[in-house]
């Protein structure tokens, strides 16, 4: 296992880092083509701009519509990258992901199903189609730490698990951000000229909304958590927190609506204060904000009768529930 040397945000020279990494990418790819997947998160956005700077049109950027993203996300991200001149192609892979997720309830099996679908099936095809030999990817040091520590298998970590992507998927992976943590990536993204809506964007996990559905991630359950997510993001937009989210529980509880019993769904809200995602505390939200959230969620998300707020810290909690 190769040792990754951390560059802290405070010691990072963003300009020099960009020059160095762009040169490295050019050297590795040579006269060939590379591809990358843009999810709109700060890591993949940063890698897209870095790759674009290094390779221009020889970097093919795709947005994989896996069916588990948030409301309107594919269209918003493609539009945001039009401005800096990056052409992003949307690939509809919803059926592939939902069929891979069918029947799976175990968190790590869910991550593995997403990894295999993403890297082998969807990317395997795109690599063939584009003639690329390299995939540019925004893995950061925290992804590696948590995978190696056995906390969560991040969907984008291979080498540290003894997996050779060339052997497993047929292409090589370039990871220019691997020495950084989230705060360092934000600095680089800003220096690359990305707008603050991107470099200050709240983190969102690779396994997307399936990391926020406890139990099976079906189309219906994803639709439910997507709706709750929109409400949480609207209501907490002005709160200065590291990350906030809605989680759909697997257990139902007895509720009542219109004087009738309703064995309904439970949504848990989490809102975190953190610097680098390694440790986190729940944000002390005003109770009136929590009440507003609960009232909107039970009336706007069909079948939800219970809304809770997580008050445990990370550790021992983790930020996502799956
Ligand atoms: P946890 O849940 O491990 O999350 O405390 C820490 C940070 O990482 C994000 N996260 C992920 N990101 N793939 C990702 O790309 C994943 O599998 C994954 N799991 C969690 C999470 O949103 C938080 O910001």
Coordinates of C-alpha atoms and ligand atoms in Angstrom, one line a residue:
X1 CA 0.0 0.0 0.0
X2 CA 1.5 3.4 -1.0
X3 CA 1.6 6.0 1.7
X4 CA -0.2 9.3 0.8
X5 CA 1.5 12.4 2.1
X6 CA -1.1 14.9 3.4
X7 CA -1.1 18.5 2.3
X8 CA -3.0 20.5 5.0
X9 CA -5.3 23.4 3.9
X10 CA -3.1 25.8 5.8
X11 CA 0.1 24.7 4.1
X12 CA -1.4 24.4 0.6
X13 CA -0.2 26.7 -2.1
X14 CA -3.2 26.4 -4.4
X15 CA -1.7 28.0 -7.5
X16 CA 1.5 25.8 -7.4
X17 CA -0.6 22.7 -6.6
X18 CA -2.7 23.3 -9.7
X19 CA 0.3 23.8 -12.0
X20 CA 2.0 20.7 -10.6
X21 CA -1.1 18.4 -10.9
X22 CA -2.1 19.7 -14.3
X23 CA 1.5 18.8 -15.5
X24 CA 1.3 15.4 -13.9
X25 CA -2.1 14.7 -15.6
X26 CA -0.7 15.8 -19.0
X27 CA 2.3 13.6 -18.6
X28 CA 0.3 10.5 -17.6
X29 CA -2.3 10.8 -20.3
X30 CA 0.1 11.8 -23.0
X31 CA -1.7 12.3 -26.3
X32 CA -4.6 10.1 -25.3
X33 CA -8.0 10.8 -23.9
X34 CA -9.3 10.7 -20.3
X35 CA -12.8 10.6 -18.9
X36 CA -14.3 11.6 -15.7
X37 CA -17.7 11.6 -13.9
X38 CA -19.0 14.9 -12.6
X39 CA -21.4 14.7 -9.8
X40 CA -21.4 18.4 -9.0
X41 CA -19.8 17.8 -5.6
X42 CA -16.8 19.9 -4.7
X43 CA -14.3 17.0 -5.3
X44 CA -15.5 16.0 -8.7
X45 CA -16.1 19.6 -9.8
X46 CA -12.5 20.4 -8.8
X47 CA -11.1 17.4 -10.7
X48 CA -13.2 18.3 -13.7
X49 CA -11.7 21.9 -13.9
X50 CA -8.2 20.6 -13.2
X51 CA -8.6 17.9 -15.9
X52 CA -10.1 20.5 -18.3
X53 CA -7.1 22.8 -17.6
X54 CA -4.7 20.0 -18.3
X55 CA -6.3 18.3 -21.2
X56 CA -8.9 20.6 -22.7
X57 CA -11.3 18.7 -25.0
X58 CA -9.3 15.5 -24.5
X59 CA -11.1 15.2 -21.2
X60 CA -14.6 13.8 -21.7
X61 CA -16.9 14.6 -18.8
X62 CA -20.1 12.7 -18.0
X63 CA -22.8 13.2 -15.5
X64 CA -24.1 9.7 -14.6
X65 CA -27.8 10.0 -13.9
X66 CA -28.1 7.1 -11.5
X67 CA -31.6 7.9 -10.3
X68 CA -30.4 8.5 -6.7
X69 CA -29.5 12.2 -7.0
X70 CA -31.4 15.1 -5.6
X71 CA -34.2 17.1 -7.3
X72 CA -33.1 18.6 -10.6
X73 CA -29.4 17.9 -9.9
X74 CA -28.3 16.6 -13.3
X75 CA -29.7 19.6 -15.2
X76 CA -28.4 22.2 -12.6
X77 CA -24.8 20.8 -12.7
X78 CA -24.6 20.6 -16.5
X79 CA -25.8 24.2 -16.7
X80 CA -23.2 25.4 -14.1
X81 CA -20.3 24.0 -16.1
X82 CA -21.5 25.5 -19.4
X83 CA -20.2 28.9 -18.3
X84 CA -16.5 27.9 -17.8
X85 CA -16.7 26.0 -21.2
X86 CA -16.9 22.4 -20.0
X87 CA -19.2 20.3 -22.0
X88 CA -20.9 17.6 -19.8
X89 CA -22.9 14.7 -21.3
X90 CA -25.7 13.2 -19.2
X91 CA -25.8 9.4 -19.2
X92 CA -29.2 7.9 -18.2
X93 CA -28.2 4.8 -16.1
X94 CA -31.2 4.8 -13.7
X95 CA -32.3 1.3 -14.6
X96 CA -28.8 -0.2 -14.1
X97 CA -28.5 1.3 -10.6
X98 CA -32.0 0.4 -9.4
X99 CA -31.7 -3.2 -10.7
X100 CA -28.3 -3.5 -8.9
X101 CA -29.8 -2.1 -5.6
X102 CA -32.8 -4.4 -5.7
X103 CA -33.2 -6.5 -2.6
X104 CA -30.1 -5.1 -0.9
X105 CA -30.4 -3.9 2.7
X106 CA -26.8 -4.2 4.1
X107 CA -25.0 -0.8 3.9
X108 CA -21.7 -2.2 2.7
X109 CA -23.4 -4.4 0.1
X110 CA -25.2 -1.3 -1.1
X111 CA -22.0 0.5 -1.6
X112 CA -20.5 -2.4 -3.4
X113 CA -23.5 -2.7 -5.8
X114 CA -23.1 1.0 -6.6
X115 CA -19.3 0.7 -7.1
X116 CA -19.7 -2.3 -9.4
X117 CA -22.5 -0.6 -11.4
X118 CA -20.6 2.6 -11.7
X119 CA -17.1 1.4 -12.4
X120 CA -17.7 -1.8 -14.3
X121 CA -21.0 -1.5 -16.1
X122 CA -21.5 2.2 -16.8
X123 CA -17.9 3.3 -17.0
X124 CA -16.8 0.2 -18.7
X125 CA -19.1 1.1 -21.6
X126 CA -18.1 4.7 -21.6
X127 CA -14.4 3.9 -21.7
X128 CA -15.0 1.6 -24.7
X129 CA -17.0 4.2 -26.4
X130 CA -14.6 7.1 -25.8
X131 CA -11.3 5.2 -26.3
X132 CA -10.1 6.5 -23.0
X133 CA -7.5 4.7 -20.9
X134 CA -7.7 6.8 -17.9
X135 CA -10.4 7.8 -15.4
X136 CA -9.8 11.1 -13.5
X137 CA -11.3 10.9 -10.1
X138 CA -11.7 13.2 -7.1
X139 CA -10.7 10.8 -4.3
X140 CA -9.6 12.7 -1.2
X141 CA -7.6 11.6 1.9
X142 CA -10.7 11.3 4.2
X143 CA -12.2 8.7 1.7
X144 CA -9.0 6.7 2.1
X145 CA -8.7 7.0 5.8
X146 CA -12.3 5.8 6.5
X147 CA -12.0 2.9 4.0
X148 CA -8.7 1.7 5.4
X149 CA -10.0 2.1 9.0
X150 CA -12.9 -0.1 8.0
X151 CA -15.4 2.5 8.9
X152 CA -17.1 2.9 5.6
X153 CA -16.0 1.5 2.2
X154 CA -16.0 4.7 0.2
X155 CA -17.2 3.9 -3.3
X156 CA -14.1 5.4 -5.0
X157 CA -11.2 3.8 -3.1
X158 CA -9.4 0.8 -4.7
X159 CA -5.6 0.7 -4.4
X160 CA -5.7 0.7 -0.6
X161 CA -8.0 -2.3 -0.7
X162 CA -5.6 -4.2 -3.0
X163 CA -7.8 -3.7 -6.0
X164 CA -6.1 -2.9 -9.3
X165 CA -8.6 -0.9 -11.4
X166 CA -6.8 -1.9 -14.6
X167 CA -7.4 -5.5 -13.8
X168 CA -10.9 -5.1 -12.3
X169 CA -12.3 -2.6 -14.8
X170 CA -9.9 -2.2 -17.7
X171 CA -8.7 1.3 -17.1
X172 CA -6.3 3.3 -14.9
X173 CA -7.4 5.8 -12.3
X174 CA -5.7 9.2 -11.8
X175 CA -6.4 10.8 -8.4
X176 CA -4.9 14.3 -8.2
X177 CA -6.7 15.4 -5.0
X178 CA -5.7 12.4 -2.9
X179 CA -3.3 14.4 -0.6
X180 CA -6.1 16.9 0.3
X181 CA -9.0 17.1 2.7
X182 CA -12.3 18.9 2.0
X183 CA -11.0 22.3 3.1
X184 CA -8.0 22.0 0.8
X185 CA -10.1 21.0 -2.1
X186 CA -12.3 24.1 -1.6
X187 CA -9.2 26.3 -1.8
X188 CA -8.1 24.6 -5.1
X189 CA -11.6 24.8 -6.5
X190 CA -11.8 28.5 -5.8
X191 CA -8.3 29.1 -7.3
X192 CA -9.5 27.2 -10.5
X193 CA -12.2 29.9 -10.9
X194 CA -15.2 27.8 -9.9
X195 CA -18.1 29.8 -8.5
X196 CA -18.7 29.9 -4.7
X197 CA -22.0 27.9 -5.2
X198 CA -19.6 25.0 -6.2
X199 CA -16.5 25.5 -4.0
X200 CA -18.6 26.1 -0.9
X201 CA -21.1 23.4 -1.9
X202 CA -22.3 21.2 0.9
X203 CA -20.7 17.7 0.6
X204 CA -22.9 15.0 -0.8
X205 CA -21.9 11.3 -0.7
X206 CA -21.0 9.3 -3.8
X207 CA -23.7 6.7 -3.1
X208 CA -26.1 9.7 -3.1
X209 CA -29.6 9.3 -1.6
X210 CA -29.1 5.6 -1.2
X211 CA -26.8 6.5 1.7
X212 CA -29.8 8.1 3.3
X213 CA -32.3 5.3 2.9
X214 CA -31.9 2.7 5.7
X215 CA -32.9 -0.7 4.1
X216 CA -33.7 -1.2 0.4
X217 CA -33.2 1.8 -1.9
X218 CA -36.2 1.3 -4.2
X219 CA -37.4 4.0 -6.6
X220 CA -40.3 4.8 -4.3
X221 CA -38.2 5.1 -1.2
X222 CA -35.6 7.2 -3.0
X223 CA -38.4 9.5 -4.2
X224 CA -39.6 9.9 -0.6
X225 CA -36.2 10.8 0.8
X226 CA -35.6 13.1 -2.2
X227 CA -38.7 15.1 -1.3
X228 CA -37.7 15.3 2.4
X229 CA -34.2 16.3 1.3
X230 CA -35.5 19.2 -0.7
X231 CA -37.5 20.5 2.3
X232 CA -34.5 20.2 4.6
X233 CA -32.2 22.0 2.1
X234 CA -34.7 24.8 1.6
X235 CA -35.4 25.4 5.3
X236 CA -31.7 25.2 6.4
X237 CA -30.2 27.0 3.4
X238 CA -29.3 30.0 5.6
X239 CA -27.8 27.9 8.4
X240 CA -24.0 27.9 8.5
X241 CA -23.5 24.1 8.9
X242 CA -21.1 21.7 7.3
X243 CA -23.8 19.4 6.0
X244 CA -27.6 18.7 6.5
X245 CA -29.7 15.9 5.4
X246 CA -32.9 13.8 5.7
X247 CA -32.8 10.1 6.3
X248 CA -35.6 7.6 5.7
X249 CA -35.8 4.9 8.4
X250 CA -36.8 1.3 7.7
X251 CA -39.1 0.8 10.7
X252 CA -42.6 2.2 10.6
X253 CA -44.4 3.7 13.6
X254 CA -48.0 4.1 14.4
X255 CA -49.3 7.5 13.7
X256 CA -52.8 9.1 13.0
X257 CA -54.1 11.3 10.2
X258 CA -57.7 12.5 9.7
X259 CA -58.7 10.5 12.8
X260 CA -57.5 7.3 11.3
X261 CA -54.5 5.1 12.3
X262 CA -51.6 5.4 9.9
X263 CA -48.7 3.0 10.2
X264 CA -46.3 5.5 8.8
X265 CA -42.7 6.3 7.8
X266 CA -40.1 8.0 9.9
X267 CA -37.7 10.7 8.7
X268 CA -34.6 11.7 10.7
X269 CA -33.0 15.1 10.2
X270 CA -29.2 15.5 10.7
X271 CA -27.4 18.8 10.6
X272 CA -23.6 18.8 11.3
X273 CA -21.0 21.3 12.4
X274 CA -17.6 20.1 11.3
X275 CA -14.4 21.3 9.7
X276 CA -13.1 18.2 7.8
X277 CA -15.8 15.6 8.4
X278 CA -13.6 13.5 10.7
X279 CA -15.4 14.7 13.8
X280 CA -18.8 16.4 13.9
X281 CA -21.4 17.9 16.3
X282 CA -25.0 18.4 15.7
X283 CA -25.8 22.0 15.0
X284 CA -27.9 23.7 17.8
X285 CA -30.8 24.6 15.6
X286 CA -33.6 26.7 17.1
X287 CA -36.5 24.6 18.1
X288 CA -38.8 26.8 15.9
X289 CA -36.7 25.7 12.9
X290 CA -37.1 22.0 13.8
X291 CA -40.9 22.5 14.3
X292 CA -41.2 24.1 10.8
X293 CA -39.2 21.2 9.3
X294 CA -41.4 18.6 11.0
X295 CA -44.6 20.4 10.0
X296 CA -43.6 20.7 6.3
X297 CA -42.3 17.1 6.1
X298 CA -45.4 15.4 7.6
X299 CA -47.7 17.4 5.3
X300 CA -45.6 17.4 2.1
X301 CA -44.0 13.9 2.1
X302 CA -46.7 11.3 1.7
X303 CA -46.9 8.7 4.5
X304 CA -44.5 10.3 7.0
X305 CA -45.8 10.5 10.5
X306 CA -42.6 10.9 12.6
X307 CA -39.7 13.4 12.3
X308 CA -36.7 13.3 14.6
X309 CA -33.5 15.3 15.0
X310 CA -30.2 13.5 15.6
X311 CA -28.3 14.8 18.7
X312 CA -25.4 12.4 18.8
X313 CA -21.8 13.4 17.8
X314 CA -19.5 11.8 15.3
X315 CA -17.9 9.6 16.7
X316 CA -19.6 7.3 17.6
X317 CA -22.2 8.3 15.0
X318 CA -21.1 8.9 11.4
X319 CA -22.6 11.7 9.3
X320 CA -24.5 9.6 6.8
X321 CA -26.8 6.9 8.3
X322 CA -25.7 4.1 5.9
Ligands
LIG1 P1 -19.5 9.8 7.2 O1 -20.9 9.3 7.0 O2 -18.5 8.7 6.9 O3 -19.3 10.9 6.1 O4 -19.3 10.4 8.5 C1 -18.2 11.8 6.1 C2 -18.4 12.7 4.8 O5 -18.2 11.9 3.7 C3 -19.4 11.8 2.9 N1 -19.6 10.4 2.5 C4 -19.2 9.8 1.4 N2 -18.7 10.4 0.3 N3 -18.7 8.3 -0.7 C5 -18.5 9.6 -0.8 O6 -18.1 10.1 -1.8 C6 -19.3 7.6 0.3 O7 -19.5 6.4 0.3 C7 -19.5 8.5 1.4 N4 -20.0 8.2 2.7 C8 -20.0 9.4 3.3 C9 -20.5 12.3 3.8 O8 -21.5 12.9 3.0 C10 -19.7 13.3 4.7 O9 -19.6 14.5 4.1

